[in-house]
Amino acid sequence: MKARAFSDLKSMQTLLRDQVRAAQEAAQARALAEEQARRERHLFELTVGHVKPIKDTGRAAKATTPVAPTPKQRDSDNATVMTAALSDDFDVTSLLETDEALSYRRSGIGDDVMRKLRGGYWALQGEVDLHGLRSDEAREALAGFLRKSVTNGWRCVRVIHGKGLGSPGKAPVLKIKTQRWLVQKKEVVAFVQARGCDGGAGALMVLLKSASH
C-alpha cells in the first residue's frame, strides 16, 4: 500500500516538472515574440519616422457616391459653335411664307404639318424666353436652348421674343432676329406665330426634327 502511494507521488512530481517546463517554454516563446515585435516597430519607425495611431471612433466610414464626369469643355465648344453659326446678316425674306405671321417651313414640309403646328397638334415640351435680352444674350440663349431641345428629343417648343413695344420706334427687332436665327438651324423644321393663348405675336411655335430623321 505504501509502495503504491510512493509510486503515485513520483508520478505527480514528474507531471509537475513537465508542466513547469512547458510553462517556462511558453513564457520564453512569448518573450521572444514580444521582442521581435518591438524590433519590427523600431525598424518601422526608423524607416518612416514617428507615427501617431489614429483613434478609433467606432463610426463606420460614410460611403460616397461617385460624381458622373461632366464634359464641360465639350459642351462649351458646342455652345460656341452653335452661337457663332447664328448670323444676324442672314437674309430670310425669301424663305418666309408670305402670310401675315411670316411663318417658315423647310422644303418638303406640307400644308398639313403647318396646320397642325398652328392648331397646337403637338404638345409643347419646352420654351425659352428671350424677351428683354440684348441681341447677343438672346442669340446665345436661343442656341443653348436649341441644343438642349435636341439632346432631350423635344419636337415642339416655344420661343418667346416679345412684341418689340420697348424697342426704339416700337419695331419688333428681336422677333425679326429670332426668325433669322431659327431659319439657319437645320434642326428647325418649321415655325409659326403662336396662337393668342400661347403668346400671339410675341412668340413662335417651333417644330424640330423628330429623332427618326
mmCIF file of C-alpha atoms in Angstrom, residues 52-61:
data_model
loop_
_atom_site.group_PDB
_atom_site.id
_atom_site.type_symbol
_atom_site.label_atom_id
_atom_site.label_comp_id
_atom_site.label_asym_id
_atom_site.label_seq_id
_atom_site.Cartn_x
_atom_site.Cartn_y
_atom_site.Cartn_z
ATOM 1 C CA LYS A 52 0.646 58.590 -34.287
ATOM 2 C CA PRO A 53 -2.039 55.912 -34.179
ATOM 3 C CA ILE A 54 -5.479 57.029 -35.375
ATOM 4 C CA LYS A 55 -8.052 56.966 -32.655
ATOM 5 C CA ASP A 56 -10.851 54.511 -33.318
ATOM 6 C CA THR A 57 -14.126 56.458 -33.049
ATOM 7 C CA GLY A 58 -16.244 53.396 -33.620
ATOM 8 C CA ARG A 59 -18.015 55.028 -36.578
ATOM 9 C CA ALA A 60 -18.131 53.442 -40.000
ATOM 10 C CA ALA A 61 -16.774 55.436 -42.925
#
